[in-house]
Coordinates of C-alpha atoms in Angstrom, one line a residue:
M1062 CA -38.1 -52.9 13.3
E1063 CA -35.1 -51.5 14.8
T1064 CA -33.5 -52.0 11.6
N1065 CA -36.2 -50.3 9.6
L1066 CA -36.0 -47.4 12.0
M1067 CA -32.1 -47.2 11.7
N1068 CA -32.4 -47.2 8.0
R1069 CA -35.1 -44.4 8.1
V1070 CA -32.8 -42.5 10.4
L1071 CA -30.0 -42.9 7.9
Q1072 CA -31.8 -42.1 4.7
R1073 CA -33.1 -38.4 6.8
L1074 CA -29.3 -38.2 7.6
F1075 CA -28.4 -38.7 4.1
Y1076 CA -31.0 -36.2 2.7
L1077 CA -29.9 -33.5 5.0
A1078 CA -26.5 -33.7 4.7
T1079 CA -27.5 -33.4 0.6
I1080 CA -29.4 -30.5 1.4
L1081 CA -26.7 -29.1 3.6
L1082 CA -24.0 -29.9 0.6
L1083 CA -26.3 -28.2 -2.1
A1084 CA -26.7 -25.2 0.2
A1085 CA -22.9 -24.8 0.8
S1086 CA -22.2 -25.2 -2.9
G1087 CA -24.8 -22.3 -3.8
S1088 CA -23.1 -20.1 -1.1
M1089 CA -19.7 -21.1 -2.6
V1090 CA -21.0 -20.3 -6.2
A1091 CA -22.6 -16.9 -5.0
S1092 CA -19.3 -15.8 -3.2
A1093 CA -17.2 -16.8 -6.2
Q1094 CA -19.5 -14.5 -8.2
Q1095 CA -19.5 -11.6 -5.8
D1096 CA -15.6 -12.0 -5.5
Q1097 CA -14.8 -12.2 -9.3
P1098 CA -12.2 -9.7 -10.2
L1099 CA -13.5 -6.2 -11.1
S1100 CA -12.9 -5.0 -14.6
S1101 CA -10.7 -2.4 -13.3
I1102 CA -9.7 -0.3 -10.3
T1103 CA -7.9 3.0 -10.7
Y1104 CA -6.3 5.2 -7.8
R1105 CA -5.9 8.7 -8.3
L1106 CA -3.8 10.9 -5.8
S1107 CA -3.5 14.7 -5.8
M1108 CA -2.4 17.4 -3.2
S1109 CA -3.7 20.6 -4.6
R1110 CA -3.4 22.1 -1.3
P1111 CA 0.1 21.2 0.6
V1112 CA -0.4 23.8 3.5
S1113 CA -3.5 21.9 4.4
H1114 CA -1.9 18.5 4.9
L1115 CA -4.6 16.7 3.2
F1116 CA -4.1 13.9 0.4
E1117 CA -6.7 13.6 -1.9
V1118 CA -7.5 10.4 -3.1
S1119 CA -10.0 8.8 -5.6
I1120 CA -10.8 5.4 -6.6
Q1121 CA -12.6 4.6 -9.8
V1122 CA -14.3 1.1 -9.7
E1123 CA -15.8 -0.6 -12.9
L1124 CA -17.9 -3.8 -12.0
P1125 CA -18.1 -6.6 -14.2
K1126 CA -21.2 -6.1 -16.8
D1127 CA -23.1 -9.2 -15.2
S1128 CA -22.2 -8.2 -11.5
K1129 CA -25.4 -7.9 -9.4
A1130 CA -23.6 -6.5 -6.5
R1131 CA -25.9 -4.2 -4.6
S1132 CA -23.1 -2.6 -2.7
V1133 CA -19.2 -2.4 -2.7
D1134 CA -17.2 -1.9 0.4
F1135 CA -14.3 0.2 0.8
Q1136 CA -12.0 -0.3 3.8
M1137 CA -8.6 1.3 5.2
P1138 CA -6.5 -1.0 6.9
K1139 CA -5.8 -1.1 10.8
W1140 CA -2.3 -1.7 10.7
A1141 CA 0.9 -2.0 8.4
P1142 CA 3.2 -4.9 7.6
G1143 CA 6.6 -4.1 9.5
R1144 CA 4.9 -2.4 12.7
Y1145 CA 2.4 -4.9 13.6
A1146 CA 0.6 -2.8 15.9
V1147 CA -3.0 -1.2 15.4
F1148 CA -2.8 2.4 14.1
D1149 CA -6.4 2.9 12.8
F1150 CA -5.5 4.7 9.6
A1151 CA -9.3 5.3 9.2
K1152 CA -9.0 8.2 12.0
N1153 CA -7.4 10.6 9.3
V1154 CA -10.1 10.2 6.9
Q1155 CA -12.4 13.2 5.9
E1156 CA -15.0 13.9 3.5
F1157 CA -15.5 10.4 2.0
Q1158 CA -18.0 10.5 -0.6
A1159 CA -19.4 8.3 -3.5
L1160 CA -20.5 9.2 -7.2
G1161 CA -22.0 7.4 -9.9
G1162 CA -19.8 6.6 -13.1
I1163 CA -16.4 7.8 -13.8
C1164 CA -15.1 11.1 -15.2
P1165 CA -12.8 10.8 -18.3
P1166 CA -9.3 12.0 -17.5
E1167 CA -8.6 15.6 -17.8
T1168 CA -12.5 16.4 -17.7
K1169 CA -15.0 17.6 -15.1
C1170 CA -18.3 16.2 -15.4
K1171 CA -21.1 16.1 -12.7
L1172 CA -22.0 12.9 -11.2
A1173 CA -24.9 11.7 -9.2
T1174 CA -24.2 11.2 -5.5
F1175 CA -24.5 7.7 -4.3
P1176 CA -25.4 6.7 -0.7
V1177 CA -22.6 5.6 1.8
T1178 CA -23.0 3.6 5.0
R1179 CA -20.5 3.6 7.8
V1180 CA -20.3 0.1 8.5
D1181 CA -17.8 0.2 11.4
D1182 CA -14.8 2.3 12.1
Q1183 CA -12.7 1.3 8.9
T1184 CA -15.5 0.6 6.3
W1185 CA -17.6 2.7 3.9
R1186 CA -20.3 0.5 2.1
V1187 CA -21.3 2.3 -1.1
A1188 CA -24.6 1.5 -2.6
T1189 CA -24.4 0.8 -6.4
M1190 CA -27.7 1.6 -7.4
D1191 CA -27.8 -0.6 -10.3
A1192 CA -24.6 1.1 -11.7
H1193 CA -21.5 -0.7 -13.0
S1194 CA -19.2 1.8 -12.2
L1195 CA -18.4 4.2 -9.6
T1196 CA -15.9 6.9 -8.0
V1197 CA -15.1 7.4 -4.2
R1198 CA -13.4 10.2 -3.2
Y1199 CA -11.9 10.9 0.6
K1200 CA -9.0 13.0 2.1
V1201 CA -6.5 11.5 4.4
F1202 CA -4.6 14.2 7.0
G1203 CA -1.0 13.3 6.9
N1204 CA 1.7 15.4 8.8
D1205 CA 4.0 12.8 10.2
L1206 CA 7.0 11.7 8.3
S1207 CA 7.9 8.4 9.4
G1208 CA 7.7 4.8 8.2
T1209 CA 4.1 4.4 9.1
F1210 CA 2.2 7.6 8.4
S1211 CA 2.4 10.0 5.6
Q1212 CA 3.3 13.5 5.2
L1213 CA 2.4 16.4 3.1
D1214 CA 3.3 20.2 3.5
P1215 CA 4.8 22.8 1.5
R1216 CA 8.3 21.1 1.1
H1217 CA 7.2 17.8 -0.2
A1218 CA 4.9 14.8 -0.2
N1219 CA 5.7 11.7 1.5
Y1220 CA 3.4 8.7 1.8
N1221 CA 3.3 4.9 3.1
G1222 CA 0.7 3.5 1.3
H1223 CA -1.4 2.1 4.1
S1224 CA -2.3 5.2 5.7
I1225 CA -3.5 6.6 2.5
F1226 CA -5.1 3.9 0.1
M1227 CA -8.3 2.1 0.9
Y1228 CA -8.7 -1.3 -0.5
V1229 CA -12.0 -2.9 -2.2
V1230 CA -13.1 -5.3 0.2
N1231 CA -12.6 -9.0 -1.3
H1232 CA -10.6 -7.4 -4.3
K1233 CA -7.0 -6.8 -3.0
P1234 CA -5.7 -9.3 -5.5
D1235 CA -7.0 -7.4 -8.3
P1236 CA -4.8 -5.7 -10.7
V1237 CA -4.5 -1.8 -9.6
K1238 CA -3.4 1.2 -11.4
L1239 CA -2.2 4.4 -9.7
V1240 CA -2.2 8.1 -11.1
I1241 CA -0.2 10.7 -9.0
D1242 CA -0.9 14.4 -9.7
P1243 CA 1.7 16.3 -8.2
P1244 CA 2.2 20.0 -7.5
A1245 CA 3.9 22.0 -10.3
G1246 CA 7.9 21.4 -10.5
W1247 CA 7.4 18.4 -8.0
R1248 CA 8.6 15.2 -9.1
I1249 CA 8.0 11.6 -8.0
V1250 CA 9.9 8.6 -7.2
N1251 CA 9.7 5.2 -5.4
G1252 CA 10.9 1.5 -5.7
W1253 CA 8.9 1.0 -9.0
T1254 CA 9.6 4.1 -10.8
E1255 CA 11.3 3.5 -14.6
R1256 CA 11.5 6.6 -16.0
A1257 CA 11.7 10.5 -14.9
D1258 CA 8.6 12.0 -15.7
Q1259 CA 6.7 8.9 -14.6
R1260 CA 2.9 9.6 -13.0
D1261 CA 1.4 6.3 -13.4
W1262 CA 1.9 2.9 -12.3
Q1263 CA 0.3 -0.7 -12.7
F1264 CA 0.3 -3.1 -9.9
A1265 CA -0.6 -6.8 -10.0
N1266 CA -2.6 -6.0 -6.5
W1267 CA -3.4 -3.6 -3.9
D1268 CA -0.6 -5.1 -1.6
L1269 CA 2.3 -4.4 -4.0
M1270 CA 0.9 -0.9 -4.5
V1271 CA 0.8 0.0 -0.7
D1272 CA 4.2 -1.7 -0.2
T1273 CA 5.7 1.2 -2.1
P1274 CA 6.6 4.4 0.0
T1275 CA 7.1 7.5 -2.5
E1276 CA 8.6 11.0 -2.4
I1277 CA 7.2 13.9 -4.4
A1278 CA 9.2 17.1 -4.1
P1279 CA 11.1 19.6 -6.1
D1280 CA 14.4 18.9 -4.6
W1281 CA 15.6 15.3 -4.0
T1282 CA 18.5 13.9 -5.5
M1283 CA 19.1 10.3 -7.0
D1284 CA 22.4 8.6 -7.4
E1285 CA 22.6 4.8 -9.1
F1286 CA 25.1 2.0 -9.1
Q1287 CA 24.9 -1.5 -10.2
V1288 CA 25.7 -4.8 -8.3
D1289 CA 25.3 -8.3 -10.1
G1290 CA 23.2 -6.7 -12.5
K1291 CA 20.8 -5.2 -10.4
R1292 CA 20.3 -1.3 -10.0
Y1293 CA 20.1 0.5 -7.0
H1294 CA 18.9 4.2 -6.6
V1295 CA 20.0 6.3 -3.5
V1296 CA 17.3 9.0 -3.4
V1297 CA 18.4 11.8 -0.7
H1298 CA 15.8 14.4 0.4
S1299 CA 17.8 16.7 2.9
F1300 CA 16.4 19.7 5.1
G1301 CA 19.6 20.6 6.1
D1302 CA 23.5 20.8 5.2
E1303 CA 24.8 17.8 3.9
G1304 CA 28.6 18.7 4.5
G1305 CA 29.7 17.4 1.0
K1306 CA 29.3 13.7 2.6
R1307 CA 26.5 12.7 0.1
P1308 CA 29.1 10.9 -2.5
A1309 CA 30.7 9.0 0.1
L1310 CA 27.4 7.8 1.6
V1311 CA 26.6 6.4 -1.6
R1312 CA 29.8 4.7 -2.0
N1313 CA 29.5 3.0 1.5
I1314 CA 25.7 2.1 0.8
E1315 CA 27.3 0.2 -2.3
K1316 CA 29.8 -1.7 -0.1
I1317 CA 26.8 -2.9 2.3
V1318 CA 24.9 -3.9 -0.8
R1319 CA 27.8 -6.0 -1.9
A1320 CA 28.5 -7.5 1.6
E1321 CA 25.0 -8.4 2.2
T1322 CA 24.1 -9.9 -1.4
A1323 CA 27.2 -11.9 -1.0
M1324 CA 26.0 -13.4 2.3
W1325 CA 22.5 -14.0 1.1
G1326 CA 22.9 -14.2 -2.6
P1327 CA 21.2 -12.3 -5.7
P1328 CA 17.9 -10.7 -4.6
D1329 CA 14.8 -11.3 -6.7
F1330 CA 14.2 -7.8 -8.4
D1331 CA 15.6 -5.8 -10.9
A1332 CA 15.9 -2.6 -9.1
Y1333 CA 15.7 -1.4 -5.6
T1334 CA 15.4 2.3 -4.3
F1335 CA 16.7 3.8 -0.9
L1336 CA 14.6 6.8 0.2
I1337 CA 16.4 8.4 2.8
H1338 CA 15.4 11.7 4.4
F1339 CA 17.7 13.9 6.4
A1340 CA 15.0 16.0 8.5
A1341 CA 17.1 18.4 10.5
D1342 CA 14.2 18.5 13.1
D1343 CA 15.9 16.8 16.1
H1344 CA 12.7 14.1 16.3
S1345 CA 11.6 12.5 13.2
G1346 CA 13.4 9.1 13.0
D1347 CA 12.5 5.9 11.4
G1348 CA 13.6 2.8 8.9
M1349 CA 11.0 0.8 7.0
E1350 CA 11.6 -2.1 4.9
H1351 CA 9.4 -3.0 1.6
L1352 CA 10.0 -5.4 -1.3
T1353 CA 11.8 -3.1 -3.8
S1354 CA 12.7 -0.2 -1.5
T1355 CA 13.2 0.9 1.9
Q1356 CA 12.2 4.5 3.8
I1357 CA 14.8 5.9 6.1
I1358 CA 14.3 9.1 8.4
E1359 CA 17.2 10.5 10.2
P1360 CA 16.7 13.6 12.7
G1361 CA 19.6 15.3 11.8
A1362 CA 21.2 16.6 8.8
L1363 CA 23.9 14.8 6.8
G1364 CA 26.4 17.4 7.9
E1365 CA 25.9 17.2 11.4
P1366 CA 28.3 14.7 13.5
G1367 CA 27.1 11.0 14.0
V1368 CA 24.5 11.3 11.6
Y1369 CA 26.3 9.8 8.5
G1370 CA 27.2 6.8 10.8
S1371 CA 23.6 6.4 12.0
A1372 CA 22.4 6.2 8.3
L1373 CA 24.5 3.8 7.0
G1374 CA 23.7 1.6 10.2
T1375 CA 20.0 1.6 9.3
V1376 CA 20.6 1.0 5.8
A1377 CA 22.4 -2.3 6.5
H1378 CA 19.6 -3.0 8.9
E1379 CA 16.8 -2.3 6.4
F1380 CA 18.7 -3.6 3.4
F1381 CA 18.9 -7.0 5.5
H1382 CA 14.9 -7.2 5.5
V1383 CA 15.1 -7.5 1.6
W1384 CA 15.6 -11.3 2.5
N1385 CA 14.7 -11.6 6.0
V1386 CA 11.0 -10.9 6.8
K1387 CA 10.1 -9.4 3.4
R1388 CA 10.7 -12.8 1.6
L1389 CA 11.6 -15.3 4.3
R1390 CA 8.6 -14.6 7.1
P1391 CA 6.6 -16.7 9.7
L1392 CA 3.3 -18.0 8.3
E1393 CA 1.3 -15.8 10.4
L1394 CA 2.6 -12.6 8.4
G1395 CA 0.9 -13.4 5.1
P1396 CA -1.6 -13.1 3.5
W1397 CA -2.7 -10.1 5.6
D1398 CA -5.6 -9.6 7.2
F1399 CA -6.0 -6.1 8.0
T1400 CA -9.2 -5.9 10.0
R1401 CA -7.4 -7.1 13.1
P1402 CA -4.0 -7.2 14.9
V1403 CA -1.8 -9.8 13.8
S1404 CA 0.0 -12.3 16.2
T1405 CA 3.2 -14.0 15.9
G1406 CA 6.3 -15.2 18.4
S1407 CA 8.5 -15.8 15.4
L1408 CA 9.8 -12.2 14.8

């Protein structure tokens, strides 16, 4: 009897394990269907009233034709790589709304409003209403020139992507398109700019898009040099007197690039951009590394004593991150989960 009882117990355990396995398989299939790449994700950024400090963002999403998703979640990150502290970027979001469908470019059309639920402090859930395309719109307040937040005012727009762009939950790996509509006479530059009048970019995923700080203004300057077949752009936006030091600044940045690439070896990019701001306000100062660029903010004017040397020191530090941390980094620093703080003792 004991043998028969044992056989029955084992048989029931086998049946139970089979059921659990089938249920798990079904969950994985459902998850795979839910997370299959979207047909397209397009971000549009405009700034119609710079004096308001409000960036205007729209995200146009096309779902696969066979999608049965009843809702789509949009989420602001809580932090950004390079800072590793919680900044709650969602606190600057205003006027979030969702619309059914997508208006063709350069046209105006009336779209139905879709229901929106605020799931938590960083997540907005949009009901699809059985539609296969939708548009969300929101505004972001930005008046902080730094390597973390963003600034929009009558002089310029400068943004760091994590503080501006939400991601579609479970679709950060999907390809994305970015279109920027600047004020009249303002020009756009970032680490992925390939032509002078460029207003749209294609990125392999959301992480690459937001890792691309961007300057939009009428009066920035750009110098260029090459090292080992790589192109380097030095973009300078000055709010004060340069004292004639910009040509020497560019020459010495080239020396820094040559010294660091001689030590590390050729970097794995074709072009790199130094975005340097001389804020001339006695308080704005920062530096932040990115894959194909760095953003550097000096609190003084280039022509002031000590500012020139400080800028070069920051350039040397940030360019070092091209290899250290951006490409050679602790395991905990990627892939990134922007819903909670990251923790590592290896920085």
